[in-house]
Coordinates of C-alpha atoms in Angstrom, one line a residue:
Chain A
G1 CA 9.8 1.7 -3.2
D2 CA 6.9 4.1 -3.1
S3 CA 3.6 2.8 -1.6
V4 CA 0.2 4.0 -0.6
T5 CA -2.0 2.5 2.2
Q6 CA -5.6 3.4 2.5
M7 CA -8.3 2.1 4.8
E8 CA -10.2 -0.9 3.7
G9 CA -13.8 -0.7 2.9
P10 CA -16.6 -0.8 2.3
V11 CA -17.4 2.4 4.2
T12 CA -21.1 2.6 4.8
L13 CA -22.7 5.9 5.7
S14 CA -26.1 7.5 5.8
E15 CA -26.7 10.6 3.7
E16 CA -25.4 13.8 5.2
A17 CA -22.9 12.0 7.4
F18 CA -19.3 13.1 7.7
L19 CA -16.7 11.1 5.7
T20 CA -13.1 10.4 6.3
I21 CA -11.0 8.0 4.2
N22 CA -7.5 7.6 5.6
C23 CA -4.5 7.5 3.3
T24 CA -0.8 7.3 4.2
Y25 CA 2.1 7.0 1.9
T26 CA 5.8 6.1 1.7
A27 CA 8.0 7.8 -0.8
T28 CA 11.7 8.5 -1.2
G29 CA 11.2 11.9 -2.8
Y30 CA 8.6 14.6 -2.5
P31 CA 5.6 13.2 -4.2
S32 CA 2.4 14.8 -5.6
L33 CA -0.7 13.3 -4.0
F34 CA -4.0 12.6 -5.7
W35 CA -7.4 11.2 -5.0
Y36 CA -9.2 9.5 -7.9
V37 CA -12.8 8.4 -7.9
Q38 CA -14.4 5.5 -9.9
Y39 CA -18.2 5.7 -10.1
P40 CA -20.0 2.5 -10.9
G41 CA -19.5 1.5 -14.5
E42 CA -17.3 4.5 -15.2
G43 CA -13.5 5.2 -15.5
L44 CA -11.2 6.8 -13.1
Q45 CA -11.6 10.5 -12.6
L46 CA -9.3 12.9 -10.8
L47 CA -11.1 14.2 -7.7
L48 CA -8.4 16.5 -6.2
K49 CA -4.7 16.8 -5.9
A50 CA -1.9 18.5 -3.9
T51 CA 1.6 19.0 -5.0
K52 CA 3.5 20.2 -2.0
A53 CA 3.4 20.0 1.8
D54 CA 0.5 21.8 3.5
D55 CA -1.4 22.2 0.2
K56 CA -5.1 21.5 0.4
G57 CA -6.9 20.0 -2.6
S58 CA -10.6 20.4 -2.8
N59 CA -13.4 19.6 -5.3
K60 CA -17.1 18.9 -5.0
G61 CA -17.1 19.4 -1.3
F62 CA -14.2 16.9 -0.8
E63 CA -11.0 18.1 0.8
A64 CA -7.6 16.6 1.6
T65 CA -4.5 18.2 3.0
Y66 CA -0.9 17.1 2.2
R67 CA 0.7 16.4 5.6
K68 CA 4.4 15.7 5.2
E69 CA 5.0 15.2 9.0
T70 CA 2.5 12.4 9.1
T71 CA 2.9 11.3 5.5
S72 CA -0.9 11.4 5.1
F73 CA -3.5 12.7 2.7
H74 CA -6.8 11.9 4.3
L75 CA -10.0 12.5 2.3
E76 CA -12.9 14.3 4.0
K77 CA -16.4 15.5 3.2
G78 CA -18.7 17.2 5.6
S79 CA -22.0 15.8 4.2
V80 CA -22.1 12.9 1.8
Q81 CA -24.8 12.3 -0.7
V82 CA -26.0 9.0 -2.3
S83 CA -24.4 10.1 -5.5
D84 CA -20.9 10.0 -3.8
S85 CA -21.2 6.2 -3.7
A86 CA -18.0 5.1 -5.5
V87 CA -14.6 3.6 -5.1
Y88 CA -11.9 6.1 -4.0
F89 CA -8.3 5.7 -4.8
C90 CA -5.4 7.5 -3.1
A91 CA -2.3 7.8 -5.3
L92 CA 1.1 9.4 -5.5
S93 CA 3.6 10.3 -8.1
D94 CA 7.2 11.0 -7.6
R95 CA 7.9 14.7 -8.6
R96 CA 11.3 13.8 -9.9
G97 CA 11.3 13.0 -13.6
Y98 CA 8.3 11.3 -15.0
S99 CA 5.4 10.3 -12.9
T100 CA 3.8 6.9 -12.9
L101 CA 1.1 6.7 -10.4
T102 CA 1.3 4.4 -7.4
F103 CA -2.2 3.6 -6.1
G104 CA -3.7 2.4 -2.9
K105 CA -6.1 -0.6 -3.0
G106 CA -9.1 1.6 -3.2
T107 CA -12.0 2.2 -0.6
M108 CA -15.6 1.6 -1.6
L109 CA -18.0 4.1 -0.2
L110 CA -21.7 3.2 0.1
V111 CA -24.1 6.0 1.0
S112 CA -27.7 5.1 1.8
P113 CA -30.7 7.6 1.8
Chain B
G1 CA -12.6 13.6 -28.9
A2 CA -12.5 15.4 -25.5
G3 CA -11.2 12.5 -23.5
V4 CA -9.1 9.4 -23.6
S5 CA -10.8 6.6 -25.6
Q6 CA -10.0 2.9 -25.5
S7 CA -11.2 0.1 -27.7
P8 CA -12.6 -2.5 -27.5
S9 CA -14.5 -1.8 -24.3
N10 CA -14.8 -5.5 -23.7
K11 CA -12.9 -8.4 -25.0
V12 CA -13.4 -12.1 -24.5
T13 CA -10.7 -14.4 -25.8
E14 CA -9.6 -18.0 -25.5
K15 CA -6.4 -18.9 -23.6
G16 CA -3.5 -18.9 -26.0
K17 CA -4.8 -16.3 -28.4
D18 CA -3.2 -12.9 -29.0
V19 CA -5.1 -9.7 -28.2
E20 CA -4.6 -6.0 -29.1
L21 CA -5.9 -3.2 -27.0
R22 CA -6.0 0.4 -28.4
C23 CA -5.7 3.7 -26.7
D24 CA -6.4 7.2 -28.2
P25 CA -5.0 9.8 -25.8
I26 CA -6.2 13.4 -25.5
S27 CA -4.9 15.4 -28.4
G28 CA -1.6 17.1 -27.6
H29 CA -0.7 14.9 -24.6
T30 CA 2.9 13.8 -24.9
A31 CA 2.8 11.3 -22.0
L32 CA 0.8 8.0 -22.2
Y33 CA 0.5 5.3 -19.5
W34 CA -0.9 1.9 -19.4
Y35 CA -2.2 0.4 -16.1
R36 CA -4.0 -2.8 -15.2
Q37 CA -6.8 -3.1 -12.6
S38 CA -7.4 -6.6 -11.3
L39 CA -9.2 -7.9 -8.2
G40 CA -6.2 -9.4 -6.6
Q41 CA -3.6 -6.7 -7.4
G42 CA -5.4 -3.4 -7.5
L43 CA -4.1 -0.8 -9.9
E44 CA -0.7 -1.6 -11.4
F45 CA 1.5 0.4 -13.7
L46 CA 2.5 -1.4 -16.9
I47 CA 4.4 1.0 -19.2
Y48 CA 5.0 4.7 -19.9
F49 CA 5.5 6.5 -23.2
Q50 CA 7.0 9.9 -23.7
G51 CA 6.3 10.6 -27.4
N52 CA 6.9 7.4 -29.2
S53 CA 9.6 6.2 -26.8
A54 CA 9.0 3.9 -23.8
P55 CA 11.5 4.9 -21.1
D56 CA 9.9 2.7 -18.5
K57 CA 8.6 -0.8 -19.3
S58 CA 9.2 -2.1 -15.8
G59 CA 5.6 -2.9 -15.0
L60 CA 5.1 -5.3 -17.9
P61 CA 4.5 -8.6 -16.2
S62 CA 6.1 -10.9 -18.8
D63 CA 7.6 -10.9 -22.3
R64 CA 4.2 -11.8 -23.6
F65 CA 3.2 -8.1 -23.1
S66 CA 4.4 -5.4 -25.5
A67 CA 3.2 -2.0 -26.4
E68 CA 4.0 0.6 -29.0
R69 CA 3.0 4.2 -29.7
T70 CA 3.0 5.8 -33.2
G71 CA 2.9 9.4 -34.2
G72 CA 3.0 10.5 -30.6
S73 CA -0.6 9.6 -30.4
V74 CA -2.3 6.2 -30.6
S75 CA -0.9 3.3 -28.5
T76 CA -1.5 -0.4 -28.8
L77 CA -0.9 -2.9 -26.0
T78 CA -0.5 -6.4 -27.2
I79 CA -0.7 -9.6 -25.1
Q80 CA 0.5 -12.7 -26.8
R81 CA -0.6 -16.2 -25.8
T82 CA -3.1 -15.0 -23.3
Q83 CA -3.4 -16.7 -20.0
Q84 CA -6.3 -16.6 -17.5
E85 CA -4.4 -14.5 -15.1
D86 CA -4.3 -11.8 -17.8
S87 CA -8.0 -11.2 -17.2
A88 CA -8.3 -7.6 -15.9
V89 CA -9.3 -4.1 -16.9
Y90 CA -6.6 -2.4 -18.8
L91 CA -6.6 1.3 -18.4
C92 CA -4.8 4.0 -20.5
A93 CA -4.1 7.5 -19.2
S94 CA -2.5 10.5 -20.8
S95 CA -1.1 13.8 -19.6
W96 CA 0.3 17.0 -21.1
T97 CA 3.8 16.2 -20.0
S98 CA 5.5 13.7 -17.8
G99 CA 6.2 15.9 -14.8
G100 CA 5.2 14.6 -11.4
Q101 CA 2.6 17.2 -10.8
E102 CA 0.8 16.6 -14.0
T103 CA -2.7 15.2 -13.9
Q104 CA -3.3 11.9 -15.7
Y105 CA -6.6 11.5 -17.5
F106 CA -7.9 8.0 -17.7
G107 CA -9.9 6.3 -20.4
P108 CA -12.8 4.0 -19.6
G109 CA -10.7 0.9 -19.9
T110 CA -10.8 -2.4 -21.8
R111 CA -12.2 -5.3 -19.8
L112 CA -10.4 -8.5 -20.9
L113 CA -11.6 -11.9 -20.0
V114 CA -9.5 -14.9 -20.9
L115 CA -11.4 -18.2 -20.9

C-alpha cells in the first residue's frame, strides 16, 4: 500500500537558518503530494502541494519539488523564523479515483531566536 | 462559516459510554473525510463520504465506530462503548470533489479522552 516516510524530529534551528525536512513516498499510482502544517493549538493547514512530477509547490517561503525518480518531496526554506515552529506533515493522495490522504508521522520544528 | 467546524472541541467520557462527534464541512464541498490523530499511530484515515454515501469505510478500527452524513453536509461520527484506546483527536476534512488533486481542508478537531 501507499506510505510516506519523513525524518523524525524534533528539528531544532536558530532563526534565519536553512531548513530541510526530508520526505519520501511509496505509491502504486501517480500521487499528488502535500505538505500540511500544524501550529501549536491549531488544526492542520495546507502549506503547499504538487500534483505531477517536477512540479514545485511553494508558499510562505517554503518550497518542495516533486521528484518522481527519487520518490521524494523534501520541504525547504531558506531562512526560518520563530513563527515557523510547528509540526510538518508530508502526505500523498492517489490521483486515481477518490483521494484519502496517507500521512507521514510528522516532524516537529523548533526555531529559537 | 468559512471553514470546517467540529464540535465538541473537547470531550471527556467514561469507558463504555457512547459519544457523537459532529463535523460541518465547507458549504458546497461534496467530499468529507474523517481521520484520527493519536500519539502512537499518527494520522489515520477512518472513513470517506461522497455526498451522503460512504464508499470507503476501510479505516474504521472496529464495528463500534460508525458515521453518517445527511443532506450532503453535516456528518456525525459515533463511537459506541468507548475504550481507552479510542482517546485521540478526531479530525474532519472536506474538499470540493473527491479527485486526487483536490485540497482537503481540515477542521480544528475534537479531542476525545476516555477515562
